Short mmCIF file of C-alpha atoms and ligand atoms in Angstrom, two decimals:
data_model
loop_
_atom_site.label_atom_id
_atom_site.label_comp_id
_atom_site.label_asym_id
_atom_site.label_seq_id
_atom_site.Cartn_x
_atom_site.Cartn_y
_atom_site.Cartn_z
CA UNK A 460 116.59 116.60 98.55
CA UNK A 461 113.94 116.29 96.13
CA UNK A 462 110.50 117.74 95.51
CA UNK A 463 107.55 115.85 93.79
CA UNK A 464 103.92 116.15 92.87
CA UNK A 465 102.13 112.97 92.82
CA UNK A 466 98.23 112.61 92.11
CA UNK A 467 96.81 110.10 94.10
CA UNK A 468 93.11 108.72 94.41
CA UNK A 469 90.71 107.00 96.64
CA UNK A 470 88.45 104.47 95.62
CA UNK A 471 86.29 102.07 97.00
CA UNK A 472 81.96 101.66 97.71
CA UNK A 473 79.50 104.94 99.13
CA UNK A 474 79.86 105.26 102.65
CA UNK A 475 82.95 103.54 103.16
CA UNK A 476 84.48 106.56 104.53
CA UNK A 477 87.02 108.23 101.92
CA UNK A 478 85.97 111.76 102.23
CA UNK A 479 86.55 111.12 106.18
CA UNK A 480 90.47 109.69 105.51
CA UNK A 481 91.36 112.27 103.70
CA UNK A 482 89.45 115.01 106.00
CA UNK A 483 91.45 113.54 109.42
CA UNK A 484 94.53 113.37 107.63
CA UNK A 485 94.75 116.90 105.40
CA UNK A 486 93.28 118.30 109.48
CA UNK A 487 91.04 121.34 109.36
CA UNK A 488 93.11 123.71 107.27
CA UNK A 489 92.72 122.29 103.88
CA UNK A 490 92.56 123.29 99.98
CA UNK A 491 89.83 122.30 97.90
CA UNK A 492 89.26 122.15 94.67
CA UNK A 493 85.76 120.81 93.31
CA UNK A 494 85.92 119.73 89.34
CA UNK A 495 82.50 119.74 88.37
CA UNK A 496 82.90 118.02 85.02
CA UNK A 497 84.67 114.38 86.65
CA UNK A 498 82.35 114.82 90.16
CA UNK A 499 85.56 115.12 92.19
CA UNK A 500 86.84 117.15 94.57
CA UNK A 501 90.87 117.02 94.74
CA UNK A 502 92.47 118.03 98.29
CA UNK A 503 96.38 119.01 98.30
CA UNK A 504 98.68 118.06 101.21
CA UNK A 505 102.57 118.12 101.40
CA UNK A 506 104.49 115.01 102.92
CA UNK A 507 108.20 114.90 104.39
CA UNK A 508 109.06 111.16 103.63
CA UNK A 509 112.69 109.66 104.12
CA UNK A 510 113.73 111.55 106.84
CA UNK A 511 112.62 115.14 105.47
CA UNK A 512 115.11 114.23 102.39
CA UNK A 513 112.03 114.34 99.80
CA UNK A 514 108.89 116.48 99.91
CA UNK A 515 106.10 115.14 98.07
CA UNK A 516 102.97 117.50 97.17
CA UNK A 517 99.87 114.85 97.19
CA UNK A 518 97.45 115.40 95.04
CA UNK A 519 94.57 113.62 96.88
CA UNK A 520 91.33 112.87 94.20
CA UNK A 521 88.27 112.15 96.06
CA UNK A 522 84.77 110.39 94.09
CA UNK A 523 82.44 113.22 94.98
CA UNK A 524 79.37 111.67 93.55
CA UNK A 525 78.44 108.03 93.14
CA UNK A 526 77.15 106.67 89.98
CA UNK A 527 76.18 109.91 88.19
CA UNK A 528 79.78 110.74 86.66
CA UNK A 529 80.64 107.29 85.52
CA UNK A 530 81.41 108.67 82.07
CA UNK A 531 84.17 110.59 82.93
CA UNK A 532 86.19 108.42 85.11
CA UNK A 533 88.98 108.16 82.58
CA UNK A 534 89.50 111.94 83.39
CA UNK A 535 89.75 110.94 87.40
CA UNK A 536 92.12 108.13 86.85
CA UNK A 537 94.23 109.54 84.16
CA UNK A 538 97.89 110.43 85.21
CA UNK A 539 97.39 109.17 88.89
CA UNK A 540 100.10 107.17 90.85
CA UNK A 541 98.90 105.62 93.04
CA UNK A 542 95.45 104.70 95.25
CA UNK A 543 93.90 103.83 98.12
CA UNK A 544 91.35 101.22 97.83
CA UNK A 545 88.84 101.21 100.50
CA UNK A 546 86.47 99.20 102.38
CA UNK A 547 84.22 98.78 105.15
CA UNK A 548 84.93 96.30 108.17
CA UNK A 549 81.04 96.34 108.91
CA UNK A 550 79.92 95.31 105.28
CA UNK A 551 81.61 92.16 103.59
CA UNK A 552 80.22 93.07 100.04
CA UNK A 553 82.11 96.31 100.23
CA UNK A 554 85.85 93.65 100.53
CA UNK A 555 84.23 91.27 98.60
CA UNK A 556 83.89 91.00 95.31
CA UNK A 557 83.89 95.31 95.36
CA UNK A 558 87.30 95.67 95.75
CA UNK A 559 88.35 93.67 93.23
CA UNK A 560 85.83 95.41 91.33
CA UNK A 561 87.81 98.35 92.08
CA UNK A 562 91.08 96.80 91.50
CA UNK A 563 90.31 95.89 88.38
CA UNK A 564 88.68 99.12 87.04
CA UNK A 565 91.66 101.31 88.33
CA UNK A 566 94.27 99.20 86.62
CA UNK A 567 92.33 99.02 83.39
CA UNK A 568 92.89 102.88 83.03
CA UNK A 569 96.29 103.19 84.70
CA UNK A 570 98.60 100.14 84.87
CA UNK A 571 99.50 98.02 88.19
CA UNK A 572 100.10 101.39 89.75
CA UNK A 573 100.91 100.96 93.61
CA UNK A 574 98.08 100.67 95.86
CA UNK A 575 97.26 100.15 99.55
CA UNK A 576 94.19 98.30 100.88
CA UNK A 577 92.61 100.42 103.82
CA UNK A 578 89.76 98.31 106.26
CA UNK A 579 88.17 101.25 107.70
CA UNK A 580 86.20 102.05 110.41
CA UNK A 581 87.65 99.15 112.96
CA UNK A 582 86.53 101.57 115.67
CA UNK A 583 83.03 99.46 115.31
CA UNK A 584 84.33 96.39 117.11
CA UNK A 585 80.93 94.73 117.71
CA UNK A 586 80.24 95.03 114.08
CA UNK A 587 83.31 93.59 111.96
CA UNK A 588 82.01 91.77 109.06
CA UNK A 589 85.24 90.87 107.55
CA UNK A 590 88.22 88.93 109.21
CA UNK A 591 91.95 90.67 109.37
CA UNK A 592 93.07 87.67 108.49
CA UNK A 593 90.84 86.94 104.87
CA UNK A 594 91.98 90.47 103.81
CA UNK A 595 95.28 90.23 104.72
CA UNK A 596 95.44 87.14 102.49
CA UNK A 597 94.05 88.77 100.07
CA UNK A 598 96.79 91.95 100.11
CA UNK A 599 99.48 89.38 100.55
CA UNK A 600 98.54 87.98 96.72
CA UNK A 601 98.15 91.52 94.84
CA UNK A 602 100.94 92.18 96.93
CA UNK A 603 100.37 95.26 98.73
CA UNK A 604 99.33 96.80 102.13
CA UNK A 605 96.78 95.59 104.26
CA UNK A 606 96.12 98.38 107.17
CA UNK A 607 92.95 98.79 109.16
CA UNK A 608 91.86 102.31 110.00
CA UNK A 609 88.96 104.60 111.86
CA UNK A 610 88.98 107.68 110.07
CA UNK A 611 86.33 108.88 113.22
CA UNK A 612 89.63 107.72 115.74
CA UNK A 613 92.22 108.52 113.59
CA UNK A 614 93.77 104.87 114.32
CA UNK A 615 96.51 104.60 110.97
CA UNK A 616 95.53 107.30 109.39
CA UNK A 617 98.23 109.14 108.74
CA UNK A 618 100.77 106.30 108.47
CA UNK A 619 98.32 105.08 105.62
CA UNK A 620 98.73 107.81 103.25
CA UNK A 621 102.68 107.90 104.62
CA UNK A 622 102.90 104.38 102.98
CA UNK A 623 101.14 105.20 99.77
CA UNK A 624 103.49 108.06 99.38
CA UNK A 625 106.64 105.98 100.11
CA UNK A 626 105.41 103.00 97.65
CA UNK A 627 104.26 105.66 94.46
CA UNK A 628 107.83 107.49 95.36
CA UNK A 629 109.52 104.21 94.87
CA UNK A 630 108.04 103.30 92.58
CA UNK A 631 108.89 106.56 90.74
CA UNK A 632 112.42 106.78 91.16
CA UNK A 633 112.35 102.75 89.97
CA UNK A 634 111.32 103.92 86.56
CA UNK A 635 113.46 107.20 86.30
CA UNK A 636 116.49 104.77 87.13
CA UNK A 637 117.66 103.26 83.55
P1 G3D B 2093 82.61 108.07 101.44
O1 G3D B 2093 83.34 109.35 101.18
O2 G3D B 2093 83.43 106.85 101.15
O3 G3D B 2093 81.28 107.99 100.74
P2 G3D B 2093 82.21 109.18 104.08
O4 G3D B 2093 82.29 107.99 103.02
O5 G3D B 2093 83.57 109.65 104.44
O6 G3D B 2093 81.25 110.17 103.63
O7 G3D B 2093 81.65 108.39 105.38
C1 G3D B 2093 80.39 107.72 105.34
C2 G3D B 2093 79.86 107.58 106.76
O8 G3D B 2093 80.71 106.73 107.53
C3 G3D B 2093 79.79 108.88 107.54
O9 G3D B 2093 78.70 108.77 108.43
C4 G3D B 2093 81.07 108.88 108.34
O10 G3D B 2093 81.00 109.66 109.49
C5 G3D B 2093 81.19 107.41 108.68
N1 G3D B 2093 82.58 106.99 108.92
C6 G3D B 2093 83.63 107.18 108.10
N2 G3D B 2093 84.74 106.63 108.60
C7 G3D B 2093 84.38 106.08 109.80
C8 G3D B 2093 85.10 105.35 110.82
O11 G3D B 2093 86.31 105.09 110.75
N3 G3D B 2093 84.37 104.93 111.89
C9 G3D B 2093 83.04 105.18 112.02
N4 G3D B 2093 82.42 104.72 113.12
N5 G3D B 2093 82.34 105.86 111.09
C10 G3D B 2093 83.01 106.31 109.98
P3 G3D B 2093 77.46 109.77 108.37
O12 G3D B 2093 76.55 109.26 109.41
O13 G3D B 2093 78.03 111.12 108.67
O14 G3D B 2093 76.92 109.66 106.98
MG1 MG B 2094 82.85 110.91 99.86
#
């Protein structure tokens, strides 16, 4: 059994529905912490993963503002171990080029920490701007995973941070083993 506290972030455009993942999954009873100075709020959440043989505290850091804080985004991404980066089915310019945009950014500050690549709100069927199968392609090169949520549903919501947990854990105990 072990215990762990990993930070983790979201990123991606305004309005592609962060604060909402993290509000469905974390469910009514949540901590929150607002840091005025970075413009973030950080939400706290503990995960069973392997079969209740490791409990991970999250530390979830969500982009409160939009532009205003740019300065201090070292201070958000510092010490993080992971991220979601996501966009919005209904609006291709929020895939493409933003999350590379994104991508990019992110690593500059941390390293090719793991990440997964959430499509979110696939609840608006009539109104899909990007294919499944153009960002799936796209995943399948960083590599990572490619899931497609509705934080208003609640489709993969849960199994999305699940994954980003497993992959950062991984990836932990890959770099603790000598
Ligand atoms: P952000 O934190 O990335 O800026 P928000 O995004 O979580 O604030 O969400 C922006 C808007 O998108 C909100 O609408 C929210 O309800 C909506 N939204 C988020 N996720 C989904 C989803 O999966 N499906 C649908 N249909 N809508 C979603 P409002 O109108 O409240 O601003
Ligand atoms: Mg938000």
């Amino acid at each position: 059994m072990g215990t762990y506290k990993l930070k983790m972030l979201l990123i991606g455009d305004a309005a592609v529905g962060k604060t909402s993942l993290i509000k469905k999954f974390i469910k009514g009873a949540f901590q929150k912490d607002y840091k005025m100075t970075i413009g973030c709020d950080i939400f706290t959440k503990d995960v069973e993963l392997n079969d209740g043989q490791d409990l991970v505290t999250l530390s979830i850091w969500d982009i409160a503002g939009q532009d205003r804080f740019k300065f201090f985004r070292s201070s958000f991404y510092r010490g993080s171990a992971g991220a979601m980066v996501v966009f919005d089915l209904t609006r291709y310019t929020t895939f493409n080029p933003n999350v590379v945009n994104w991508l990019k950014e992110l690593w500059s500050f941390t390293g090719r920490i793991p990440i997964v690549i959430l499509g979110n709100k696939v609840d608006l069927i009539n109104m899909r701007a990007v294919r499944a199968s153009d960002a799936q392609a796209f995943a399948d090169q960083v590599p990572c995973n490619y899931i497609e949520t509705s934080a208003k549903e609640g489709q993969y919501v849960d199994q999305s941070f699940a994954a980003l947990a497993m992959n950062m854990l991984q990836n932990m105990k890959n770099r603790m083993t000598p």
